[in-house]
mmCIF file of C-alpha atoms in Angstrom:
data_model
loop_
_atom_site.group_PDB
_atom_site.id
_atom_site.type_symbol
_atom_site.label_atom_id
_atom_site.label_comp_id
_atom_site.label_asym_id
_atom_site.label_seq_id
_atom_site.Cartn_x
_atom_site.Cartn_y
_atom_site.Cartn_z
ATOM 1 C CA THR A 1 -0.337 0.088 -0.062
ATOM 2 C CA THR A 2 0.715 3.766 -0.506
ATOM 3 C CA SER A 3 0.848 6.076 1.578
ATOM 4 C CA ASN A 4 -0.907 9.802 0.773
ATOM 5 C CA THR A 5 1.949 11.635 3.332
ATOM 6 C CA PRO A 6 4.764 13.458 0.686
ATOM 7 C CA LYS A 7 8.103 12.744 1.449
ATOM 8 C CA LEU A 8 10.540 15.010 2.677
ATOM 9 C CA SER A 9 13.660 16.297 -0.096
ATOM 10 C CA SER A 10 16.695 17.579 1.612
ATOM 11 C CA HIS A 11 15.747 21.703 0.208
ATOM 12 C CA THR A 12 11.593 21.005 1.544
ATOM 13 C CA LEU A 13 10.987 23.924 3.978
ATOM 14 C CA ILE A 14 9.800 23.568 7.289
ATOM 15 C CA PHE A 15 7.730 25.975 8.802
ATOM 16 C CA ILE A 16 7.299 25.938 13.008
ATOM 17 C CA SER A 17 4.047 27.565 13.999
ATOM 18 C CA LEU A 18 4.772 30.276 16.490
ATOM 19 C CA PRO A 19 2.595 31.081 19.767
ATOM 20 C CA SER A 20 1.067 34.302 20.167
ATOM 21 C CA LYS A 21 4.031 35.782 21.776
ATOM 22 C CA MET A 22 6.788 35.212 19.179
ATOM 23 C CA ALA A 23 4.702 36.419 15.624
ATOM 24 C CA SER A 24 5.198 40.171 16.364
ATOM 25 C CA MET A 25 9.370 39.341 16.538
ATOM 26 C CA ASN A 26 11.721 40.059 14.105
ATOM 27 C CA VAL A 27 11.944 37.161 11.235
ATOM 28 C CA LEU A 28 14.069 38.230 8.521
ATOM 29 C CA PRO A 29 17.724 38.142 10.540
ATOM 30 C CA PHE A 30 16.363 33.896 10.624
ATOM 31 C CA MET A 31 15.414 34.023 6.871
ATOM 32 C CA ILE A 32 18.356 34.969 5.437
ATOM 33 C CA PRO A 33 20.708 33.419 6.657
ATOM 34 C CA LEU A 34 18.447 30.551 6.405
ATOM 35 C CA VAL A 35 17.995 31.079 2.761
ATOM 36 C CA LEU A 36 21.704 31.348 1.648
ATOM 37 C CA LEU A 37 21.788 28.046 3.409
ATOM 38 C CA ILE A 38 19.401 26.571 0.869
ATOM 39 C CA ALA A 39 19.960 28.433 -1.632
ATOM 40 C CA PHE A 40 24.323 27.023 -1.293
ATOM 41 C CA SER A 41 23.328 23.771 0.525
ATOM 42 C CA SER A 42 23.942 22.057 -3.169
ATOM 43 C CA ILE A 43 27.025 22.407 -3.163
ATOM 44 C CA THR A 44 27.879 20.324 -0.381
ATOM 45 C CA ASN A 45 27.162 17.390 -2.183
ATOM 46 C CA VAL A 46 28.888 16.017 -5.115
ATOM 47 C CA GLU A 47 26.030 15.657 -6.946
ATOM 48 C CA GLY A 48 24.823 19.059 -5.906
ATOM 49 C CA ALA A 49 28.265 19.773 -7.099
ATOM 50 C CA ARG A 50 28.605 18.032 -10.773
ATOM 51 C CA ASN A 51 25.156 20.036 -11.542
ATOM 52 C CA LEU A 52 27.063 23.372 -10.818
ATOM 53 C CA LEU A 53 29.964 22.439 -12.845
ATOM 54 C CA ASN A 54 27.197 20.947 -15.920
ATOM 55 C CA ILE A 55 25.377 24.437 -15.791
ATOM 56 C CA HIS A 56 28.879 26.177 -15.918
ATOM 57 C CA GLN A 57 29.639 24.858 -18.919
ATOM 58 C CA VAL A 58 26.622 24.361 -20.320
ATOM 59 C CA SER A 59 26.320 29.031 -20.219
ATOM 60 C CA LYS A 60 29.775 29.791 -21.083
ATOM 61 C CA VAL A 61 30.115 31.161 -24.625
ATOM 62 C CA ASP A 62 32.880 31.200 -27.202
ATOM 63 C CA LEU A 63 33.554 34.586 -28.058
ATOM 64 C CA PRO A 64 34.731 35.425 -31.105
ATOM 65 C CA THR A 65 38.346 37.063 -31.328
ATOM 66 C CA LEU A 66 38.225 40.036 -32.966
ATOM 67 C CA PRO A 67 41.585 42.361 -34.746
ATOM 68 C CA ILE A 68 42.719 44.857 -32.620
ATOM 69 C CA PRO A 69 42.844 48.085 -34.485
ATOM 70 C CA ASN A 70 46.584 49.767 -35.434
ATOM 71 C CA LEU A 71 44.918 53.243 -35.082
ATOM 72 C CA PRO A 72 47.105 56.179 -34.472
ATOM 73 C CA VAL A 73 47.914 57.507 -32.060
ATOM 74 C CA PRO A 74 48.628 61.240 -31.961
ATOM 75 C CA ASN A 75 50.942 63.843 -30.989
ATOM 76 C CA LEU A 76 50.871 64.924 -27.704
ATOM 77 C CA PRO A 77 50.548 68.958 -27.023
ATOM 78 C CA THR A 78 53.552 70.048 -25.934
ATOM 79 C CA LEU A 79 53.952 71.843 -22.587
ATOM 80 C CA PRO A 80 54.626 75.454 -22.331
ATOM 81 C CA ASN A 81 58.580 76.195 -21.231
ATOM 82 C CA ILE A 82 58.305 76.324 -16.644
ATOM 83 C CA PRO A 83 60.013 79.578 -15.792
ATOM 84 C CA THR A 84 62.341 79.652 -13.819
ATOM 85 C CA LEU A 85 62.739 80.735 -9.596
ATOM 86 C CA PRO A 86 64.938 84.312 -9.149
ATOM 87 C CA ALA A 87 68.336 82.917 -7.134
ATOM 88 C CA VAL A 88 67.722 83.441 -3.299
ATOM 89 C CA PRO A 89 70.286 85.697 -2.258
ATOM 90 C CA ASN A 90 72.624 84.839 0.279
ATOM 91 C CA LEU A 91 72.464 86.193 3.248
ATOM 92 C CA GLY A 92 74.182 84.601 5.511
ATOM 93 C CA VAL A 93 73.723 83.294 8.976
ATOM 94 C CA PRO A 94 71.914 86.082 11.082
ATOM 95 C CA ASN A 95 74.552 86.246 14.735
ATOM 96 C CA VAL A 96 73.131 83.227 16.902
ATOM 97 C CA PRO A 97 73.345 84.927 20.933
ATOM 98 C CA LYS A 98 75.614 83.852 23.177
ATOM 99 C CA ILE A 99 73.399 81.387 26.157
ATOM 100 C CA PRO A 100 74.944 81.961 29.371
ATOM 101 C CA GLU A 101 75.984 78.655 31.110
ATOM 102 C CA VAL A 102 73.826 77.038 33.254
ATOM 103 C CA PRO A 103 76.220 76.399 36.815
ATOM 104 C CA GLN A 104 77.488 73.227 37.630
ATOM 105 C CA ILE A 105 75.034 71.719 40.541
ATOM 106 C CA PRO A 106 78.146 70.515 43.247
ATOM 107 C CA ASN A 107 78.058 67.261 44.427
ATOM 108 C CA PRO A 108 76.555 67.043 48.323
ATOM 109 C CA GLN A 109 79.335 65.078 50.629
ATOM 110 C CA LEU A 110 77.502 62.742 52.243
ATOM 111 C CA PRO A 111 77.843 62.819 56.649
ATOM 112 C CA THR A 112 79.674 60.103 57.820
ATOM 113 C CA VAL A 113 78.900 57.411 59.867
ATOM 114 C CA PRO A 114 80.438 56.855 62.638
ATOM 115 C CA SER A 115 81.756 53.294 63.565
ATOM 116 C CA VAL A 116 80.330 50.861 65.966
ATOM 117 C CA PRO A 117 82.519 49.549 68.168
ATOM 118 C CA GLU A 118 83.211 45.590 68.179
ATOM 119 C CA VAL A 119 81.772 43.935 71.544
#
């Protein structure tokens, strides 16, 4: 005997009824990955990969090779001469005032520690 229940394939979508509180939830973030999963699920098995390869091979179109015409290249316009700048006069190094020396700080002498008598 044959049953009237439809057979589910790997590409069949199953819709689950949601409770009324969850019905207002945004479904779009869940639908996009699901659609992508279904769209690219044929890549995961060998048969689907072969189908994609066959589709790719059938869809290839060989374009005729066209000769590239030999067009003359127009002459480039000549640029005007760049004006030369006048020479910068040598003004020399200005007099730098002498910086006064910083006085040296003397090293302080550490006090000597009295020796401890031996007992």
